[in-house]
Short mmCIF file of C-alpha atoms in Angstrom, two decimals:
data_model
loop_
_atom_site.label_atom_id
_atom_site.label_comp_id
_atom_site.label_asym_id
_atom_site.label_seq_id
_atom_site.Cartn_x
_atom_site.Cartn_y
_atom_site.Cartn_z
CA MET A 1 -47.80 5.01 27.05
CA PRO A 2 -46.75 1.44 26.03
CA THR A 3 -46.23 -0.77 29.19
CA MET A 4 -42.96 -2.14 27.92
CA ILE A 5 -40.30 -0.61 25.65
CA GLU A 6 -39.36 -3.15 23.04
CA PRO A 7 -35.78 -3.54 21.92
CA LYS A 8 -35.33 -1.71 18.40
CA LEU A 9 -32.39 -2.23 15.77
CA ILE A 10 -30.83 -0.14 13.36
CA ALA A 11 -27.99 -0.79 11.14
CA GLY A 12 -25.49 1.13 8.85
CA ASN A 13 -24.05 -0.15 5.68
CA ALA A 14 -21.14 -1.90 7.09
CA ASN A 15 -22.82 -5.57 7.48
CA GLN A 16 -26.53 -5.40 6.32
CA PRO A 17 -26.93 -9.27 6.23
CA LEU A 18 -25.50 -9.64 9.71
CA ALA A 19 -28.05 -7.03 10.85
CA ASN A 20 -31.04 -8.59 9.02
CA ALA A 21 -30.11 -12.19 10.32
CA ILE A 22 -30.11 -10.66 14.16
CA ALA A 23 -33.38 -9.10 13.68
CA ARG A 24 -34.79 -12.42 12.11
CA ARG A 25 -33.48 -14.41 15.22
CA MET A 26 -34.86 -11.79 17.56
CA SER A 27 -38.41 -12.31 15.97
CA MET A 28 -37.72 -15.80 16.23
CA HIS A 29 -36.94 -15.45 20.11
CA ARG A 30 -39.84 -12.72 20.76
CA GLY A 31 -42.47 -14.40 18.75
CA MET A 32 -43.20 -11.02 16.84
CA ASP A 33 -41.67 -9.04 14.23
CA VAL A 34 -38.51 -7.49 14.91
CA GLY A 35 -37.56 -5.40 12.01
CA LEU A 36 -34.57 -2.91 11.43
CA CYS A 37 -35.71 0.56 12.29
CA GLU A 38 -36.30 2.48 8.81
CA ALA A 39 -33.54 4.86 8.09
CA ARG A 40 -31.17 6.14 5.36
CA VAL A 41 -27.35 6.27 5.91
CA GLU A 42 -26.01 7.85 2.68
CA ARG A 43 -22.99 9.94 1.65
CA PHE A 44 -23.00 13.32 0.51
CA ASN A 45 -20.91 13.94 -3.11
CA ASP A 46 -17.63 14.77 -1.18
CA GLY A 47 -17.88 11.69 0.86
CA GLU A 48 -19.60 13.10 4.03
CA VAL A 49 -22.07 10.76 6.08
CA PHE A 50 -25.79 11.75 6.43
CA VAL A 51 -28.26 9.94 8.45
CA GLU A 52 -31.92 10.42 8.79
CA VAL A 53 -34.12 8.18 10.69
CA TYR A 54 -37.58 7.55 9.56
CA GLU A 55 -39.48 6.16 12.52
CA ASN A 56 -40.03 7.71 16.06
CA VAL A 57 -37.24 6.50 18.61
CA ARG A 58 -38.42 8.82 21.42
CA GLY A 59 -37.81 6.79 24.59
CA GLU A 60 -36.81 3.50 22.58
CA ASP A 61 -33.98 1.21 23.60
CA MET A 62 -31.88 1.46 20.51
CA PHE A 63 -29.27 -1.13 19.14
CA ILE A 64 -26.97 0.01 16.46
CA VAL A 65 -25.46 -3.08 14.61
CA GLN A 66 -22.18 -1.67 12.76
CA PRO A 67 -18.80 -3.38 12.77
CA THR A 68 -16.24 -0.85 12.00
CA SER A 69 -14.34 -3.15 9.22
CA ASN A 70 -12.81 -2.20 5.91
CA PRO A 71 -13.55 0.87 5.08
CA ALA A 72 -12.83 1.38 8.92
CA ASN A 73 -12.88 5.13 8.92
CA ASP A 74 -16.27 5.40 6.92
CA ASN A 75 -17.84 2.72 8.96
CA LEU A 76 -16.98 4.09 12.28
CA MET A 77 -18.26 7.93 11.28
CA GLU A 78 -21.53 6.15 10.25
CA LEU A 79 -21.70 4.41 14.00
CA LEU A 80 -21.16 7.62 15.62
CA ILE A 81 -23.26 9.62 13.48
CA ILE A 82 -25.99 7.09 13.72
CA ALA A 83 -25.67 7.49 17.35
CA ASP A 84 -25.88 11.27 17.57
CA ALA A 85 -29.01 11.08 15.18
CA LEU A 86 -30.76 8.75 17.88
CA ARG A 87 -29.56 10.70 21.00
CA ARG A 88 -30.97 14.17 19.47
CA SER A 89 -34.11 11.99 18.79
CA SER A 90 -34.56 11.31 22.47
CA ALA A 91 -33.77 7.61 22.47
CA ALA A 92 -33.88 6.10 26.14
CA ARG A 93 -30.62 3.99 25.70
CA ILE A 94 -28.08 3.57 22.96
CA THR A 95 -26.20 0.46 22.62
CA ALA A 96 -23.42 -0.26 20.03
CA VAL A 97 -23.36 -3.84 18.61
CA ILE A 98 -19.93 -3.92 17.13
CA PRO A 99 -19.22 -7.56 16.26
CA TYR A 100 -15.68 -6.40 15.08
CA PHE A 101 -14.13 -3.71 16.67
CA GLY A 102 -11.80 -1.99 14.23
CA TYR A 103 -8.40 -0.34 15.50
CA ALA A 104 -8.20 -2.94 18.27
CA ARG A 105 -4.80 -3.90 17.26
CA GLN A 106 -3.50 -0.36 18.16
CA ASP A 107 -4.21 -0.86 21.77
CA ARG A 108 -0.50 -0.06 23.38
CA ARG A 109 2.23 2.15 22.53
CA SER A 110 4.58 -0.22 20.84
CA LYS A 111 7.20 2.24 19.85
CA ALA A 112 7.86 5.98 20.80
CA ARG A 113 5.57 8.49 19.24
CA THR A 114 2.79 6.11 18.36
CA PRO A 115 -0.88 6.40 18.96
CA ILE A 116 -3.17 4.25 21.25
CA THR A 117 -5.92 4.52 18.63
CA ALA A 118 -8.04 1.97 20.49
CA LYS A 119 -8.61 4.45 23.35
CA LEU A 120 -9.28 7.43 20.96
CA VAL A 121 -12.07 5.25 19.41
CA ALA A 122 -13.56 4.58 22.82
CA ASN A 123 -13.51 8.00 23.82
CA MET A 124 -15.52 8.82 20.57
CA ILE A 125 -17.88 6.26 20.84
CA VAL A 126 -18.72 7.44 24.45
CA GLU A 127 -18.83 10.85 23.31
CA ALA A 128 -21.19 10.31 20.67
CA GLY A 129 -23.82 9.42 23.30
CA ILE A 130 -23.68 5.38 23.35
CA GLU A 131 -24.24 4.22 26.52
CA ARG A 132 -23.14 0.37 26.22
CA VAL A 133 -20.83 -1.62 23.81
CA LEU A 134 -21.69 -5.32 22.75
CA THR A 135 -18.65 -6.58 20.77
CA LEU A 136 -17.27 -10.13 20.10
CA ASP A 137 -13.66 -11.31 20.66
CA LEU A 138 -11.62 -8.10 21.38
CA HIS A 139 -7.88 -8.24 20.15
CA ALA A 140 -7.09 -7.49 23.77
CA THR A 141 -9.41 -7.91 26.48
CA GLN A 142 -8.24 -4.91 28.33
CA ILE A 143 -9.74 -2.62 25.74
CA GLN A 144 -12.84 -3.12 27.79
CA GLY A 145 -11.00 -0.70 30.23
CA PHE A 146 -10.61 2.06 27.77
CA PHE A 147 -14.46 2.77 27.99
CA ASP A 148 -16.26 4.63 30.84
CA ILE A 149 -19.53 2.68 29.80
CA PRO A 150 -20.18 -1.11 30.19
CA VAL A 151 -18.98 -3.34 27.51
CA ASP A 152 -19.84 -7.03 26.96
CA ASN A 153 -17.40 -8.82 25.31
CA LEU A 154 -18.35 -12.00 23.70
CA TYR A 155 -16.50 -15.13 22.67
CA ALA A 156 -16.42 -17.02 19.59
CA SER A 157 -14.95 -20.17 21.32
CA PRO A 158 -18.19 -21.51 22.40
CA ILE A 159 -19.61 -21.60 18.97
CA TYR A 160 -15.98 -23.02 17.64
CA ALA A 161 -16.40 -25.63 20.48
CA LEU A 162 -19.81 -26.86 19.19
CA ASP A 163 -18.35 -26.82 15.43
CA ALA A 164 -15.41 -28.77 16.38
CA MET A 165 -17.25 -31.38 18.15
CA HIS A 166 -19.87 -31.59 15.31
CA ASN A 167 -17.16 -31.79 12.35
CA PHE A 168 -14.52 -33.67 14.15
CA ARG A 169 -16.74 -36.22 16.01
CA GLY A 170 -15.22 -39.89 15.72
CA LYS A 171 -11.63 -38.40 16.03
CA MET A 172 -11.66 -35.94 18.85
CA ASP A 173 -9.11 -38.09 20.52
CA GLU A 174 -6.77 -36.78 17.47
CA VAL A 175 -7.53 -32.76 17.81
CA MET A 176 -4.74 -30.68 19.07
CA VAL A 177 -5.51 -27.05 19.65
CA VAL A 178 -2.41 -24.83 18.29
CA SER A 179 -1.69 -21.11 19.32
CA PRO A 180 -0.21 -19.34 16.34
CA ASP A 181 1.78 -17.26 18.90
CA VAL A 182 2.65 -16.84 22.53
CA GLY A 183 0.46 -14.10 22.84
CA GLY A 184 -2.81 -16.05 21.94
CA VAL A 185 -1.96 -18.82 24.24
CA ALA A 186 -5.15 -17.76 26.43
CA ARG A 187 -7.52 -17.84 23.72
CA ALA A 188 -6.40 -21.11 22.31
CA ARG A 189 -6.35 -22.47 25.84
CA ASP A 190 -9.99 -21.53 26.07
CA LEU A 191 -11.10 -23.66 23.16
CA ALA A 192 -8.75 -26.69 24.21
CA GLN A 193 -10.47 -26.94 27.66
CA ARG A 194 -14.02 -26.68 26.23
CA ILE A 195 -13.32 -29.83 23.92
CA SER A 196 -10.96 -31.46 26.27
CA ALA A 197 -8.01 -31.14 23.78
CA PRO A 198 -4.27 -30.87 24.27
CA LEU A 199 -2.53 -27.41 23.42
CA SER A 200 0.22 -26.58 21.04
CA ILE A 201 2.14 -23.42 20.31
CA VAL A 202 3.77 -22.11 17.48
CA ASP A 203 6.57 -19.96 18.54
CA LYS A 204 7.50 -16.92 15.77
CA ARG A 205 10.61 -14.87 15.63
CA ARG A 206 10.41 -11.79 13.29
CA GLY A 207 13.68 -10.99 11.39
CA LYS A 208 12.22 -7.52 10.74
CA PRO A 209 8.64 -5.89 11.00
CA GLY A 210 6.23 -7.82 8.95
CA GLU A 211 8.49 -10.68 8.22
CA VAL A 212 8.70 -13.93 9.96
CA ALA A 213 12.26 -15.27 10.17
CA GLU A 214 11.68 -18.60 11.81
CA MET A 215 9.04 -20.70 13.17
CA THR A 216 9.28 -23.42 16.01
CA VAL A 217 6.71 -25.94 17.07
CA ILE A 218 6.24 -26.42 21.09
CA GLY A 219 4.52 -29.77 21.51
CA ASP A 220 4.27 -32.87 19.78
CA VAL A 221 1.53 -32.46 16.74
CA LYS A 222 2.77 -35.86 14.82
CA ASP A 223 -0.17 -37.55 13.48
CA LYS A 224 -2.61 -34.96 14.91
CA VAL A 225 -5.56 -33.20 13.53
CA CYS A 226 -4.27 -29.47 14.37
CA VAL A 227 -6.77 -26.87 14.99
CA ILE A 228 -5.11 -22.93 14.78
CA VAL A 229 -6.95 -20.74 16.84
CA ASP A 230 -6.94 -16.85 16.83
CA ASP A 231 -8.99 -13.71 16.63
CA ILE A 232 -7.97 -12.02 13.39
CA VAL A 233 -6.95 -13.18 10.22
CA ASP A 234 -5.55 -10.46 7.79
CA THR A 235 -3.18 -11.05 4.88
CA ALA A 236 -2.81 -14.96 5.95
CA GLY A 237 0.84 -15.01 5.84
CA THR A 238 1.45 -16.14 9.23
CA LEU A 239 -1.51 -18.41 9.26
CA CYS A 240 -0.20 -20.38 6.08
CA LYS A 241 3.10 -20.16 7.21
CA ALA A 242 2.16 -21.88 10.49
CA ALA A 243 0.02 -24.45 8.93
CA GLU A 244 3.24 -25.48 6.77
CA VAL A 245 5.40 -25.73 9.63
CA LEU A 246 2.86 -27.90 11.60
CA MET A 247 2.60 -30.27 8.29
CA GLU A 248 6.35 -30.44 8.40
CA ASN A 249 6.36 -31.56 11.87
CA GLY A 250 4.16 -34.42 11.32
CA ALA A 251 0.73 -33.12 11.65
CA LYS A 252 -2.21 -35.06 9.93
CA GLU A 253 -4.37 -32.37 8.95
CA VAL A 254 -4.45 -28.57 9.82
CA HIS A 255 -7.52 -26.59 10.30
CA ALA A 256 -8.03 -22.96 11.46
CA TYR A 257 -10.75 -21.15 13.51
CA ILE A 258 -10.28 -17.28 13.27
CA THR A 259 -12.91 -15.28 14.65
CA HIS A 260 -12.58 -12.03 12.26
CA GLY A 261 -11.79 -12.75 8.59
CA VAL A 262 -10.28 -9.45 7.68
CA LEU A 263 -8.61 -11.37 4.64
CA SER A 264 -7.01 -8.40 2.73
CA GLY A 265 -4.68 -8.39 0.15
CA PRO A 266 -3.40 -11.77 -1.08
CA ALA A 267 -4.92 -13.68 1.94
CA VAL A 268 -7.76 -15.60 0.01
CA ASP A 269 -5.47 -16.83 -2.86
CA ARG A 270 -2.85 -17.75 0.02
CA VAL A 271 -5.57 -19.68 1.85
CA SER A 272 -6.94 -21.35 -1.14
CA LYS A 273 -3.32 -22.63 -2.14
CA SER A 274 -2.16 -23.69 1.59
CA VAL A 275 -2.11 -26.82 3.13
CA MET A 276 -4.79 -26.15 5.44
CA LYS A 277 -7.90 -28.20 4.65
CA SER A 278 -10.37 -25.58 6.03
CA LEU A 279 -10.50 -21.87 7.51
CA VAL A 280 -13.44 -21.26 9.69
CA ILE A 281 -14.50 -17.72 10.21
CA THR A 282 -17.52 -15.73 11.33
CA ASP A 283 -19.77 -13.39 9.65
CA THR A 284 -19.03 -10.35 11.60
CA ILE A 285 -17.02 -9.05 8.51
CA LEU A 286 -19.36 -8.88 5.43
CA ALA A 287 -17.61 -11.67 3.09
CA THR A 288 -16.32 -10.42 -0.37
CA ASP A 289 -17.31 -12.75 -3.27
CA SER A 290 -13.68 -14.12 -3.19
CA VAL A 291 -14.11 -15.42 0.25
CA LYS A 292 -17.46 -16.76 -0.48
CA GLY A 293 -16.03 -18.58 -3.38
CA CYS A 294 -12.83 -20.06 -1.71
CA LYS A 295 -13.41 -23.62 -1.51
CA ASN A 296 -11.61 -23.84 2.02
CA ILE A 297 -12.92 -21.21 3.69
CA ARG A 298 -16.43 -21.77 5.72
CA ILE A 299 -18.28 -19.08 7.65
CA VAL A 300 -20.16 -19.63 10.58
CA PRO A 301 -22.99 -17.24 11.73
CA THR A 302 -22.91 -15.04 15.02
CA ALA A 303 -26.63 -13.73 14.52
CA PRO A 304 -28.28 -16.22 16.95
CA MET A 305 -25.72 -15.60 19.67
CA PHE A 306 -25.81 -11.73 19.19
CA ALA A 307 -29.74 -11.65 18.99
CA GLN A 308 -29.83 -13.63 22.44
CA ALA A 309 -27.17 -11.14 23.78
CA ILE A 310 -29.28 -8.08 22.40
CA LEU A 311 -32.46 -9.72 24.38
CA ASN A 312 -30.53 -10.45 27.39
CA THR A 313 -29.35 -6.84 27.56
CA TRP A 314 -32.92 -5.35 27.11
CA ASN A 315 -34.35 -7.46 29.75
CA GLY A 316 -31.53 -7.28 32.20
CA THR A 317 -30.32 -10.81 32.34
CA SER A 318 -27.02 -12.44 32.14
CA VAL A 319 -25.01 -12.08 29.05
CA SER A 320 -22.18 -13.86 30.48
CA SER A 321 -24.43 -16.89 30.33
CA LEU A 322 -23.47 -16.97 26.53
CA PHE A 323 -19.90 -17.84 27.44
CA ASP A 324 -21.05 -21.47 27.80
CA HIS A 325 -21.16 -23.44 24.88
CA LYS A 326 -23.86 -25.62 26.63
CA THR A 327 -25.86 -22.56 26.91
CA LEU A 328 -25.35 -22.01 23.09
CA GLY A 329 -26.30 -25.34 22.24
CA PRO A 330 -29.99 -24.82 22.09
CA ILE A 331 -29.61 -21.49 20.20
CA TYR A 332 -27.28 -23.42 17.27
CA GLU A 333 -29.23 -26.55 17.28
CA GLY A 334 -30.30 -25.87 13.70
CA LEU A 335 -26.73 -25.76 12.75
CA TYR A 336 -25.18 -28.28 15.11
CA ALA A 337 -28.15 -30.64 15.95
CA ALA A 338 -27.55 -32.84 19.10
CA GLU A 339 -25.72 -36.05 18.57
#
C-alpha cells in the first residue's frame, strides 16, 4: 500500500488545454510528473457519451477538470458520466473542477412557471457521486448553497488585480473600476479595493427583455481609464454599449475584465469594432479561433491558481488563501514579474 495517495487528474473534452496546463503546473509544484489519467471520452453514433478509464483509480483522490460551457448539455453529461465511472471504480474521493459553471444564470425564478436549473444541475452533480466542487466566479455566490457538498468558489479578481497593476503601471491614479450594472457592484468593488481605485456604475434600464433602452453613468469618469468588471460576457451587446456610454461621458480609455468569455453569436465581431482598447478574459472556456485572432481580446491563464487550489484541497490546507492577490503573486510571477 502506498504511504500517501497522490492527486490524480482526469479531463473531459470541454477544455483539454486547460486540463493539461493544470497538470503541468501541478508537476512543477510537486516536483514530480502529474499527468492526466488515461481515459477515453467518446460518443456513440447516436450521440450518447461513453467513458472508459484505462488506469486503476481504486482508493485514489480524483479531480475531474470539466467546464460545462458550450455545448453545455454534452459537457455536463461528460462530467456526470466520468464521475459515475470513477465512483464505480472505487475512487476514494471525487472532486469536480468546474472552471465555468454552466446554467448558473438560471439561479432563481425570475418569472412564473420557470425552472431554477442551477439547483437541478447541483442535484445531478451530487447524485453522480461527486463529493466536492471547485469552481471560479459563480454568477451568483448563493449557488454554493444549492449543493449539499463543499463548494470552493475561487475569484478572478486577484489575478485581475495583478494584471491591472502590471499593465496600468504609471497611470494607476487614472484608473476607475466600473460595474456594468447595479447587480455587479460587489464584484467591481472587490477589484477596486484591491487596486485602490474609485468605483463607478453604469445603470441600465431595459425597454423589453434583451434590449437596453437607456444607460446612465453614476460617477465622474471624465479623463479616467475605465475598467469594466463582470463575470460573463455572452453576446457583448451590453458591454460594448456601456463602453460607448463611458467614452461619451469623457473617459480617456475603456478596458474590460470579464471572467468567462462565452462570446457567442456576434460577440467577437462586436468587440473587435468597439471602442474598448482591450477585453481581458480567462481561459475557463476554450477559446475559438475567432477569439484568439481578435486583436483586442487578451486571455489570462487560470491554471496556476487551479493547480494550487487542487493541491491545497488534496493536502487539506486553505483554499481561501488564494483569494488574496499577494498570495497569488509568486504563483503568477512568470506572467507578472515583481516590480
